[in-house]
Amino acid sequence: MASLVGCELRDGIAIVTIDAPPVNALGQSVRAELLAHIQEIEGRADIRAAVLRCAGRTFVAGADINELGKPPLSPVLPEVLEAIEAARIPWLAAIHGTALGGGLELALACTTRIADNKAKFGLPEVTLGMIPGAGGTVRLPRLIPMSEAVEIVTGGKPVTAPHALAIGLVDRLCETDLLSAAIAFATELAGELKPASLLDRPCRGAEEVDWQGKAVAIRAKARGAEAPMEALDALKENLELPAREALKKERQRFLRMAASEQAAALRYAFFSERNAGRSLTSIDSVPADLWRIGVVGGGTMGAGIATALLLSGSEVRLLERDTAAAEAATARVKDMLDASVARGAVSRDAAGNAIDRFFASPDEAELISCGLVIEAVFEDMDVKRGVFARLDAIMPKDAVLATNTSYLDVNVLAETTINPARVLGLHFFAPAHVMKLLEIVRGRDTGGRALSTGAALAKRLKKTSVVSGVCHGFIGNRIMAAYRRDCEFMLLAGALPAQIDAAMRDFGFAMGIFEVQDLSGLDIAWAQRKNTASARDASLPYSRIADMLCEGGRLGRKTNKGWYDYSSGKKTDDPEVTRIIEEERTSAGVTVHTFTDEQIMNRILGVMQREGQALLSEGIAESASDIDVVMLTGYGFPRHRGGPMYLASHSTDRAEGHQAARD
Ligand code: NAI
């Protein structure tokens, strides 16, 4: 087998290169080879310093994910790091791409760090339900201020090279030729006294951290995920224990957490996301050119989709009904770009550059040069059919046509075209330039080119895509409609919106279902219910409560009243809603009983799981893990619980609970 770590000597400087594509993960072979090189270099009196670098597109981007959750294989990373730290000569980490997890811990064990000015650094272990296990929580706060270490370790988000330089995480940045700069730096270091190891230095600024306040904020944000709090506790350990003791405690904590249920669920979520949309990669068909993309309709979704496309580098031609609507759409896109700048998601330059590639007008001829057109007009079959008939008439035969419909039948829309093979659904989630999920809806006649275009678009937009067949609401909205309906039955049976929402939040959702409805507006689902009223099975139960709220003008936050009252500026329970619910209970003649929070959640999960099973047996969803990905990335299902389908197959308690709730 080819070696994964090489070493060459230049003027007394050892250049150790890890070359383990694709991301130089620290698998067992890499660790063993690296350790062997460290030991060999240590025995050579002619070597005065070492540069540790990586070949390919990145520095070590983390542990080998295939080893996660399995018993550690020797040599473990802490052993390798100890050898570097104890070395006679200085070691310099030369970083490009991303130094993540074990990669950053490796760099921390080196004497000094130099990086390319586009490099990123992070300890994302908490996102996998763990904490760093090779000194991240002990060495980091001895190199950078503790407050910064708290952000990096508990948040799991990477920091940029300029920020890393400002806080002292790296010693130097370079613009070009990292290797030459590293060799020059290492030569300087070789002539100096080797500084004390980080483990022999005190923590920086630990007394400036409001530990109590941080704990409250982190616990609230984690919503039941344990890793961020464990990460904070691990950092705090440095206040009470000597560094080497803290290292041992960190390792124990890491091993305990790596074996936890939450870590298993988060690993499952990670692999499920990686596998989602994979079925499309085998399609042997050239995707449409995505350099210029058309969008029809510039409301909430059209403007969001346009913003996402612009930020991915495409040019966008947006078609609206008239000039005033085109101007309004332009203003919406500008606002979204400005908000992205304010959020720090994009630079001002990138936003300025994006708007230069945007053009909105009521002239359909502007679309003709687009390889793909995404329709996002009103959720009305006749309006959408009109749009598709026109697109089919004006667009070149090889252009792909997509709809962003939430519920409507993609097959019926495709029938308005001469070539239904070029039609597919691309279901974005609001706000489209922020939300990661994209449901790629495969119609009865959708062809390979349309599907490969959907897959290429998802990749370009860095979205997680899941393939769905055609049904009312596809995967996500169909499941949501089912549990929303069940939550309304629970209102009839004795629960109140605030109790159901609180149970969902306690479970780990960012918001409860009634809070979500108030935020997105009750009118979309209301229109949907009215549209489908004639097809409703009258023998099935129906709750009229939501209809009554809408009839009373309570459409959610936008009208200051929905399931809650917002007229005071904050959300309050509304006795009027309780009165409507109680009236409905009386007229439906139901026996009211109380629900525990656990019963509420068991019922919601049971409905999600049953609907998920139906989606699988009907062939709408390709796998149970795809369903979980949809719920995790599009509907706020708590990631540390894996997803409803994962829970169904991994938790016997819950399964029994569902049975009890159904009975
Ligand atoms: P919206 O009402 O905000 O925007 C619709 C836009 O389409 C309006 O600006 C309107 O002027 C324009 N329009 C209508 N007919 C047109 C035509 N013939 N030609 C050109 N423009 C036309 O609606 P929204 O919320 O953006 O929804 C659009 C679509 O996206 C719907 O199908 C909806 O179900 C779907 N969707 C909505 C989500 C949401 O959270 N709002 C989420 C995912 C999908």
XYZ file of C-alpha atoms and ligand atoms in Angstrom:
707
model
C 0.000 0.000 0.000
C 1.301 3.486 -0.836
C 2.483 5.416 2.189
C 0.135 8.057 3.575
C 2.787 10.172 5.271
C 6.011 11.187 3.555
C 9.126 12.968 4.778
C 11.853 14.868 2.956
C 14.751 16.888 4.233
C 15.731 20.383 3.080
C 18.656 22.160 4.765
C 18.050 20.530 8.113
C 14.285 21.055 7.992
C 12.107 17.937 7.814
C 9.018 18.378 5.687
C 6.439 15.850 6.789
C 3.508 15.572 4.389
C 0.249 13.770 5.078
C -1.237 12.595 1.804
C -4.437 10.721 2.557
C -7.106 11.829 0.082
C -9.750 13.138 0.071
C -9.439 15.144 3.297
C -6.333 13.786 5.043
C -8.429 12.282 7.829
C -6.473 10.966 10.801
C -7.206 7.278 10.374
C -5.184 4.620 12.153
C -2.655 4.176 9.299
C -2.001 7.916 9.119
C -1.489 8.076 12.893
C 0.878 5.100 12.866
C 2.954 6.424 9.961
C 3.095 9.924 11.411
C 4.250 8.587 14.765
C 6.978 6.542 13.065
C 8.225 9.674 11.257
C 8.198 11.709 14.470
C 10.284 9.058 16.211
C 12.724 8.788 13.323
C 13.158 12.560 13.094
C 13.726 12.696 16.840
C 16.726 10.377 16.449
C 18.372 12.463 13.711
C 20.736 15.099 15.078
C 20.969 16.799 11.637
C 17.291 17.808 11.695
C 16.718 21.200 13.334
C 12.975 21.738 12.821
C 9.988 20.063 11.171
C 7.156 21.359 9.031
C 3.914 19.359 9.210
C 1.740 19.878 6.167
C -0.807 18.120 3.974
C -1.031 17.378 0.267
C -4.266 17.900 -1.648
C -7.023 20.356 -0.974
C -6.876 20.629 2.784
C -4.970 20.176 6.022
C -6.317 17.350 8.209
C -10.089 17.909 8.181
C -10.790 15.617 11.146
C -10.929 12.083 12.406
C -11.660 9.169 10.115
C -15.452 9.047 10.281
C -15.406 5.303 9.721
C -13.652 4.886 13.080
C -16.195 7.023 14.964
C -18.198 5.134 17.535
C -15.840 2.129 17.388
C -13.191 1.133 19.953
C -10.054 3.309 19.529
C -7.221 1.787 17.498
C -3.592 2.216 18.514
C -1.772 4.520 18.263
C -4.494 6.894 19.446
C -4.217 10.553 18.528
C -3.168 11.759 22.008
C -0.063 9.527 21.768
C 0.932 11.090 18.455
C 0.387 14.595 19.796
C 2.402 13.856 22.916
C 5.315 12.758 20.747
C 5.225 16.017 18.766
C 4.931 18.083 21.907
C 7.811 16.294 23.641
C 10.072 16.537 20.585
C 13.546 18.006 20.897
C 13.002 20.208 17.824
C 10.227 22.723 17.020
C 7.352 21.511 14.859
C 5.514 23.994 12.661
C 2.028 23.222 11.339
C 1.493 24.658 7.831
C -2.267 24.827 7.302
C -4.357 25.255 4.169
C -8.038 24.400 3.606
C -9.618 23.389 6.891
C -8.008 22.246 10.130
C -10.934 20.614 11.882
C -11.322 18.433 14.949
C -8.291 16.175 15.269
C -6.646 18.305 12.558
C -6.765 21.405 14.727
C -5.687 19.389 17.762
C -2.691 18.213 15.739
C -1.833 21.812 14.898
C -2.225 22.765 18.583
C 0.340 20.167 19.606
C 2.874 21.769 17.249
C 5.127 24.523 18.538
C 3.905 27.126 16.040
C 1.323 27.534 13.290
C 1.369 29.235 9.889
C -1.656 29.242 7.578
C -2.872 30.185 4.157
C -5.062 33.292 4.498
C -8.157 31.396 3.316
C -7.783 28.545 5.820
C -10.462 27.736 8.406
C -10.122 26.275 11.885
C -12.651 24.550 14.077
C -13.547 21.908 16.626
C -16.897 20.586 15.331
C -17.075 17.565 17.675
C -20.195 18.880 19.435
C -22.108 18.582 16.158
C -21.436 14.833 16.360
C -22.455 14.604 20.016
C -18.897 14.570 21.372
C -16.205 16.878 22.667
C -12.628 17.084 21.381
C -10.724 14.032 22.608
C -7.085 14.912 21.976
C -6.407 18.044 23.942
C -8.654 20.548 22.153
C -10.288 21.726 25.373
C -6.962 21.878 27.238
C -4.467 23.308 24.746
C -6.805 25.751 23.010
C -7.548 27.991 26.043
C -3.808 28.137 26.753
C -3.192 29.526 23.258
C -6.202 31.824 22.741
C -8.428 33.670 25.253
C -10.792 31.331 27.127
C -13.853 33.284 25.905
C -12.847 32.532 22.291
C -12.169 28.890 23.177
C -15.674 28.651 24.665
C -17.179 29.878 21.378
C -15.120 27.523 19.225
C -15.530 24.383 21.353
C -19.169 24.727 22.424
C -20.441 26.210 19.128
C -18.597 23.853 16.798
C -18.392 26.516 14.082
C -15.116 27.148 12.246
C -13.320 30.512 12.361
C -11.571 32.238 9.477
C -7.832 32.759 9.088
C -7.887 36.521 9.871
C -9.871 35.814 13.045
C -7.498 32.978 13.947
C -4.560 35.366 13.589
C -6.266 38.054 15.663
C -6.910 35.702 18.596
C -3.474 34.049 18.416
C -4.609 30.675 17.095
C -2.074 31.002 14.271
C 1.198 32.913 14.374
C 1.427 33.974 10.748
C -0.677 34.038 7.597
C 0.651 33.901 4.081
C -0.951 34.725 0.764
C 0.973 32.479 -1.602
C 3.364 29.550 -1.470
C 2.622 28.249 1.987
C 5.416 25.678 1.830
C 8.200 28.218 1.137
C 6.849 30.511 3.859
C 6.697 27.548 6.238
C 10.266 26.457 5.504
C 11.502 30.032 6.066
C 9.557 30.223 9.343
C 10.820 26.826 10.499
C 14.399 27.920 9.775
C 13.862 30.946 12.042
C 12.409 28.692 14.750
C 15.364 26.304 14.479
C 17.686 29.087 15.599
C 15.589 30.010 18.632
C 14.967 28.433 22.000
C 11.949 26.098 21.771
C 9.086 27.727 23.723
C 7.360 25.920 26.594
C 4.654 23.470 25.573
C 1.112 24.780 25.808
C 0.474 22.338 28.634
C 3.036 24.207 30.724
C 1.342 27.564 30.226
C -1.630 29.002 32.145
C -5.061 29.458 30.564
C -5.637 32.878 29.022
C -8.346 35.095 30.504
C -10.364 32.351 32.215
C -11.453 34.837 34.889
C -13.108 37.048 32.268
C -15.649 34.372 31.349
C -19.111 34.561 32.913
C -19.360 30.768 33.348
C -22.840 30.894 34.862
C -24.200 33.115 32.089
C -22.544 30.979 29.406
C -24.034 27.814 30.889
C -27.548 29.304 30.804
C -27.148 30.519 27.201
C -25.584 27.277 25.942
C -28.183 25.077 27.651
C -31.014 27.102 26.120
C -29.521 26.957 22.634
C -28.686 23.234 22.845
C -32.369 22.288 23.424
C -31.495 18.979 25.008
C -28.278 18.225 23.103
C -25.726 17.287 25.756
C -22.433 17.880 23.950
C -22.276 21.713 24.123
C -22.699 21.673 27.925
C -20.162 18.855 28.268
C -17.765 20.921 26.152
C -18.219 23.881 28.495
C -17.644 21.645 31.520
C -14.493 20.239 29.927
C -13.129 23.758 29.402
C -14.015 24.679 32.973
C -12.051 21.674 34.210
C -8.911 23.679 33.372
C -9.684 26.034 36.278
C -9.478 23.216 38.806
C -7.008 20.686 37.404
C -3.411 20.811 36.177
C -3.252 20.559 32.372
C -2.176 16.923 32.202
C -4.958 15.882 34.579
C -7.446 17.889 32.532
C -6.217 16.044 29.432
C -7.007 12.695 31.067
C -10.458 13.905 32.147
C -11.117 15.220 28.643
C -10.256 11.858 27.118
C -12.572 10.009 29.523
C -15.368 12.441 28.767
C -14.743 12.072 25.024
C -14.875 8.265 25.182
C -18.042 8.321 27.286
C -19.740 10.716 24.907
C -18.604 8.932 21.748
C -20.510 5.905 23.076
C -23.655 7.916 23.945
C -27.087 7.597 22.323
C -26.964 11.201 21.191
C -23.618 10.708 19.445
C -25.003 7.624 17.690
C -28.065 9.626 16.549
C -25.911 12.529 15.348
C -23.588 10.194 13.447
C -26.645 8.643 11.838
C -27.877 12.135 10.882
C -24.467 12.935 9.412
C -24.324 9.765 7.288
C -27.985 10.078 6.290
C -27.340 13.570 4.972
C -24.296 12.379 3.078
C -26.295 9.597 1.465
C -29.359 11.703 0.659
C -29.803 12.365 -3.034
C -27.153 9.741 -3.869
C -29.576 7.868 -6.147
C -29.344 10.787 -8.576
C -25.575 10.593 -8.935
C -25.870 7.402 -10.987
C -28.029 9.117 -13.617
C -26.023 9.280 -16.795
C -27.384 12.471 -18.281
C -25.843 15.888 -18.807
C -27.482 18.538 -16.607
C -28.715 21.822 -18.052
C -26.346 24.768 -17.937
C -26.817 26.534 -14.617
C -24.885 29.624 -15.507
C -28.109 31.561 -16.117
C -31.325 30.505 -14.391
C -34.866 31.803 -14.748
C -37.302 32.294 -11.868
C -41.019 32.958 -12.390
C -42.686 34.844 -9.532
C -40.708 37.053 -7.173
C -42.687 36.775 -3.934
C -41.354 35.253 -0.710
C -40.073 32.092 -2.375
C -39.121 33.410 -5.819
C -37.007 36.174 -4.271
C -35.414 33.715 -1.820
C -34.634 31.235 -4.609
C -33.201 34.050 -6.746
C -31.013 35.143 -3.821
C -29.724 31.594 -3.323
C -28.961 31.287 -7.048
C -27.171 34.647 -7.139
C -25.061 33.744 -4.120
C -24.024 30.533 -5.864
C -22.652 32.599 -8.752
C -25.464 32.189 -11.295
C -27.095 34.943 -13.263
C -30.843 35.222 -12.598
C -33.655 36.374 -14.911
C -36.840 36.804 -12.883
C -40.247 37.074 -14.550
C -43.069 38.889 -12.757
C -46.592 39.906 -13.713
C -45.853 43.583 -14.378
C -43.172 46.236 -13.908
C -44.321 47.166 -10.414
C -44.186 43.509 -9.304
C -40.741 43.143 -10.928
C -39.532 46.174 -8.976
C -40.990 44.786 -5.767
C -39.207 41.479 -6.417
C -35.922 43.340 -6.992
C -36.367 45.187 -3.705
C -37.047 41.859 -1.958
C -33.883 40.301 -3.372
C -31.853 43.374 -2.343
C -33.276 43.169 1.184
C -32.393 39.487 1.411
C -28.842 40.154 0.237
C -28.500 43.040 2.724
C -29.774 40.830 5.535
C -27.246 38.155 4.525
C -24.474 40.762 4.773
C -25.791 41.921 8.170
C -25.855 38.303 9.370
C -22.245 37.897 8.287
C -23.205 35.138 5.823
C -21.732 36.995 2.824
C -19.378 39.903 2.287
C -20.632 43.275 1.055
C -18.597 42.790 -2.132
C -20.170 39.396 -2.810
C -23.676 40.841 -2.289
C -22.898 43.781 -4.609
C -21.560 41.432 -7.215
C -24.666 39.220 -6.856
C -27.201 41.961 -7.504
C -25.323 42.915 -10.674
C -26.242 39.473 -12.016
C -29.960 39.935 -11.290
C -32.564 41.154 -13.750
C -36.344 41.229 -13.175
C -38.948 42.121 -15.784
C -42.437 41.247 -17.048
C -40.990 40.216 -20.433
C -41.012 36.434 -20.833
C -38.547 36.637 -23.749
C -35.843 37.396 -21.154
C -36.037 33.782 -19.979
C -35.200 32.170 -23.289
C -31.442 31.886 -22.737
C -31.850 30.146 -19.350
C -30.976 26.456 -19.025
C -33.389 26.001 -16.111
C -36.511 27.915 -15.096
C -37.957 27.579 -11.586
C -41.607 28.555 -11.170
C -42.645 30.061 -7.814
C -46.003 31.748 -8.543
C -49.164 31.511 -6.414
C -50.103 28.058 -5.153
C -52.950 27.746 -7.633
C -53.127 24.968 -10.209
C -54.691 27.126 -12.932
C -52.122 29.909 -12.526
C -49.277 27.386 -12.530
C -50.670 25.500 -15.529
C -50.830 28.799 -17.416
C -47.193 29.500 -16.583
C -46.037 26.014 -17.615
C -47.905 26.146 -20.907
C -46.174 29.449 -21.726
C -42.758 28.195 -20.615
C -43.184 25.097 -22.754
C -44.011 27.276 -25.733
C -41.159 29.761 -25.419
C -38.259 27.813 -23.898
C -35.795 25.851 -26.055
C -36.507 22.128 -26.074
C -33.532 21.267 -23.849
C -34.376 23.748 -21.085
C -35.513 22.177 -17.822
C -38.708 23.410 -16.155
C -39.200 23.163 -12.391
C -41.997 24.000 -9.978
C -41.594 25.036 -6.357
C -45.136 23.969 -5.498
C -45.756 22.930 -1.894
C -48.604 20.494 -2.507
C -49.816 20.503 -6.113
C -49.565 17.525 -8.461
C -46.370 17.800 -10.513
C -47.713 15.216 -12.983
C -50.736 17.377 -13.774
C -48.451 20.379 -14.307
C -46.184 18.342 -16.554
C -49.206 17.393 -18.695
C -49.458 21.009 -19.847
C -46.136 20.575 -21.680
C -45.354 18.725 -24.889
C -42.342 17.095 -23.259
C -43.159 16.218 -19.615
C -39.705 14.607 -19.288
C -38.231 18.058 -18.768
C -40.495 18.887 -15.799
C -39.653 18.251 -12.149
C -40.396 19.685 -8.729
C -37.749 21.636 -6.840
C -39.283 22.223 -3.449
C -37.322 24.846 -1.530
C -37.975 25.817 2.073
C -38.419 29.357 3.371
C -36.177 31.319 3.526
C -34.839 29.620 0.404
C -31.386 31.215 0.587
C -30.925 30.021 4.176
C -32.664 26.660 4.563
C -30.487 23.698 3.590
C -33.159 21.312 2.335
C -34.254 20.820 -1.258
C -36.844 18.177 -2.139
C -36.271 17.054 -5.718
C -39.647 15.845 -6.905
C -39.550 13.140 -9.530
C -42.741 13.162 -11.601
C -44.131 10.156 -13.439
C -42.429 11.259 -16.662
C -39.483 13.255 -15.306
C -36.433 12.385 -17.378
C -32.752 11.915 -16.568
C -31.689 15.367 -17.711
C -34.228 17.099 -15.464
C -33.172 14.965 -12.480
C -29.457 15.436 -13.041
C -30.130 19.172 -13.342
C -31.890 19.102 -9.957
C -28.938 17.231 -8.450
C -26.407 19.617 -9.998
C -28.390 22.598 -8.723
C -28.517 21.178 -5.178
C -24.758 20.720 -5.267
C -24.171 24.202 -6.623
C -26.383 25.703 -3.885
C -24.724 23.464 -1.256
C -28.138 22.133 -0.292
C -29.025 18.731 1.072
C -31.317 17.150 -1.481
C -33.794 14.350 -1.014
C -35.706 12.694 -3.843
C -39.481 12.484 -3.443
C -42.156 10.985 -5.607
C -45.389 12.840 -6.292
C -48.047 12.969 -3.588
C -49.916 15.667 -1.738
C -47.173 17.626 0.088
C -44.309 15.330 -0.989
C -42.314 13.981 1.970
C -42.093 16.881 4.405
C -45.362 18.748 4.023
C -47.311 15.499 3.934
C -45.846 14.452 7.288
C -46.294 17.940 8.708
C -49.927 18.151 7.550
C -50.568 14.801 9.274
C -49.140 15.736 12.653
C -50.608 19.219 12.526
C -54.017 17.627 11.983
C -53.401 15.296 14.903
C -52.340 18.204 17.117
C -55.660 19.865 16.313
C -57.458 16.662 17.346
C -55.526 16.837 20.603
C -56.933 20.351 21.098
C -60.417 18.931 20.690
C -59.579 16.164 23.130
C -58.332 18.444 25.889
C -54.865 19.897 25.209
C -54.169 23.588 24.535
C -51.810 25.071 21.888
C -49.362 26.320 24.530
C -49.088 22.857 26.069
C -48.460 21.119 22.743
C -45.909 23.756 21.727
C -44.122 23.475 25.087
C -43.993 19.662 24.792
C -42.438 19.985 21.322
C -39.902 22.548 22.532
C -38.986 20.373 25.497
C -38.420 17.533 23.086
C -35.953 19.758 21.219
C -37.910 21.470 18.425
C -37.042 25.167 18.090
C -40.773 25.916 17.941
C -44.037 24.121 18.466
C -46.401 23.449 15.572
C -48.819 26.268 16.491
C -45.975 28.773 16.854
C -44.680 27.684 13.451
C -48.101 28.176 11.875
C -48.356 31.671 13.342
C -44.951 32.502 11.908
C -45.578 31.229 8.378
C -49.252 32.279 8.232
C -52.380 30.189 8.649
C -53.783 31.168 5.255
C -51.710 28.808 3.051
C -53.000 25.675 4.778
C -56.504 27.218 4.970
C -56.552 27.736 1.183
C -55.298 24.187 0.816
C -58.104 22.808 2.981
C -60.671 24.768 1.006
C -59.203 23.526 -2.303
C -59.425 19.930 -1.220
C -62.714 20.173 0.738
C -64.787 18.474 -1.953
C -62.463 15.459 -1.962
C -62.462 15.097 1.838
C -63.768 11.840 3.237
C -66.737 12.932 5.364
C -66.529 9.779 7.475
C -63.121 10.868 8.814
C -62.856 13.258 11.763
C -62.164 16.907 10.959
C -61.216 19.730 13.297
C -62.711 23.104 12.353
C -60.689 25.101 14.886
C -58.044 26.376 12.443
C -60.744 27.326 9.902
C -62.577 29.291 12.601
C -59.426 31.218 13.485
C -58.862 32.099 9.821
C -62.510 33.086 9.315
C -62.062 35.457 12.254
C -59.086 37.105 10.497
C -56.533 35.411 12.744
C -53.872 34.521 10.157
C -50.888 34.469 12.504
C -48.192 37.003 13.301
C -48.903 39.040 10.183
C -52.350 39.935 11.573
C -51.044 40.076 15.177
C -53.346 37.224 16.108
C -53.330 33.531 15.287
C -53.057 30.654 17.725
C -51.583 33.293 20.049
C -51.962 37.048 20.495
C -48.990 39.208 19.431
C -50.596 42.641 19.770
C -48.531 43.529 22.837
C -45.333 42.893 20.840
C -44.747 39.485 22.374
C -46.488 36.139 22.215
C -49.234 35.658 24.794
C -51.916 33.001 25.244
C -55.284 34.237 24.053
C -58.504 33.452 26.007
C -60.404 33.959 22.753
C -58.599 30.964 21.194
C -59.339 28.881 24.292
C -63.007 29.888 24.007
C -63.147 28.794 20.332
C -61.500 25.478 21.222
C -63.909 24.881 24.118
C -66.914 25.706 21.940
C -65.743 23.232 19.341
C -65.223 20.565 21.998
C -68.802 21.067 23.144
C -70.298 20.988 19.670
C -68.230 17.900 18.734
C -69.468 16.238 21.933
C -66.017 14.911 22.836
C -64.969 13.710 26.276
C -62.164 15.967 27.369
C -59.138 14.541 29.171
C -55.716 15.762 30.154
C -52.519 14.927 28.289
C -49.035 14.586 29.704
C -46.211 16.097 27.653
C -44.938 12.598 26.994
C -48.299 11.475 25.632
C -48.346 14.506 23.355
C -44.894 13.756 21.962
C -45.612 10.060 21.622
C -48.672 10.871 19.563
C -46.824 13.346 17.346
C -43.960 10.890 16.786
C -46.401 8.064 16.160
C -48.138 10.078 13.430
C -44.808 11.055 11.853
C -43.702 7.434 11.842
C -46.936 6.066 10.419
C -46.966 8.672 7.664
C -43.278 7.920 7.020
C -44.055 4.213 6.699
C -46.826 5.031 4.238
C -44.413 7.173 2.179
C -42.013 4.240 2.035
C -44.593 1.641 1.134
C -46.046 3.907 -1.575
C -42.527 4.384 -2.986
C -42.646 8.170 -2.481
C -39.556 8.243 -0.251
C -36.507 6.209 -1.253
C -35.414 5.383 2.309
C -36.279 5.902 5.962
C -33.097 7.919 6.385
C -34.229 10.295 3.595
C -37.404 10.932 5.607
C -35.311 11.722 8.665
C -33.124 14.093 6.648
C -36.238 15.973 5.534
C -37.510 16.276 9.109
C -34.096 17.306 10.479
C -33.176 19.849 7.825
C -36.584 21.232 6.894
C -38.852 20.913 9.929
C -36.691 21.551 12.984
C -36.707 17.971 14.292
C -33.953 17.863 16.947
C -30.846 16.479 15.315
C -29.540 14.778 18.449
C -32.594 12.482 18.317
C -31.774 11.288 14.794
C -35.249 11.728 13.284
C -38.666 10.071 13.677
C -37.807 6.964 11.649
C -34.517 6.535 13.506
C -36.347 6.784 16.821
C -38.878 4.202 15.706
C -36.133 1.682 15.081
C -33.849 2.613 17.982
C -35.989 3.286 20.996
C -38.124 0.529 22.429
C -39.497 2.838 25.140
C -40.839 5.263 22.596
C -42.344 2.544 20.444
C -44.214 1.199 23.485
C -45.279 4.718 24.346
C -46.788 5.192 20.896
C -48.732 2.018 21.204
C -50.118 3.132 24.548
C -51.052 6.539 23.146
C -52.847 4.976 20.184
C -54.753 2.587 22.348
P -46.133 34.815 -2.939
O -47.574 35.124 -3.004
O -45.273 35.508 -1.942
O -45.474 35.097 -4.359
C -46.023 34.693 -5.583
C -45.499 35.656 -6.652
O -45.827 35.145 -7.925
C -46.105 37.054 -6.556
O -45.043 38.005 -6.481
C -46.888 37.187 -7.849
O -46.875 38.511 -8.369
C -46.159 36.231 -8.764
N -46.972 35.723 -9.849
C -48.239 35.239 -9.781
N -48.627 34.853 -11.016
C -47.618 35.084 -11.856
C -47.411 34.893 -13.246
N -48.355 34.367 -14.006
N -46.226 35.256 -13.784
C -45.274 35.798 -13.015
N -45.404 35.999 -11.689
C -46.560 35.644 -11.113
O -46.029 33.242 -2.781
P -44.846 32.383 -2.169
O -45.052 32.193 -0.725
O -43.563 32.925 -2.676
O -45.121 30.965 -2.829
C -44.798 30.700 -4.168
C -44.829 29.195 -4.392
O -43.893 28.581 -3.530
C -46.157 28.543 -4.065
O -46.369 27.497 -4.956
C -45.963 28.017 -2.656
O -46.815 26.954 -2.339
C -44.523 27.580 -2.735
N -43.825 27.490 -1.477
C -44.033 28.408 -0.488
C -43.347 28.332 0.715
C -43.543 29.365 1.775
O -43.102 29.126 2.916
N -44.125 30.512 1.473
C -42.388 27.231 0.961
C -42.179 26.364 -0.171
C -42.899 26.481 -1.316
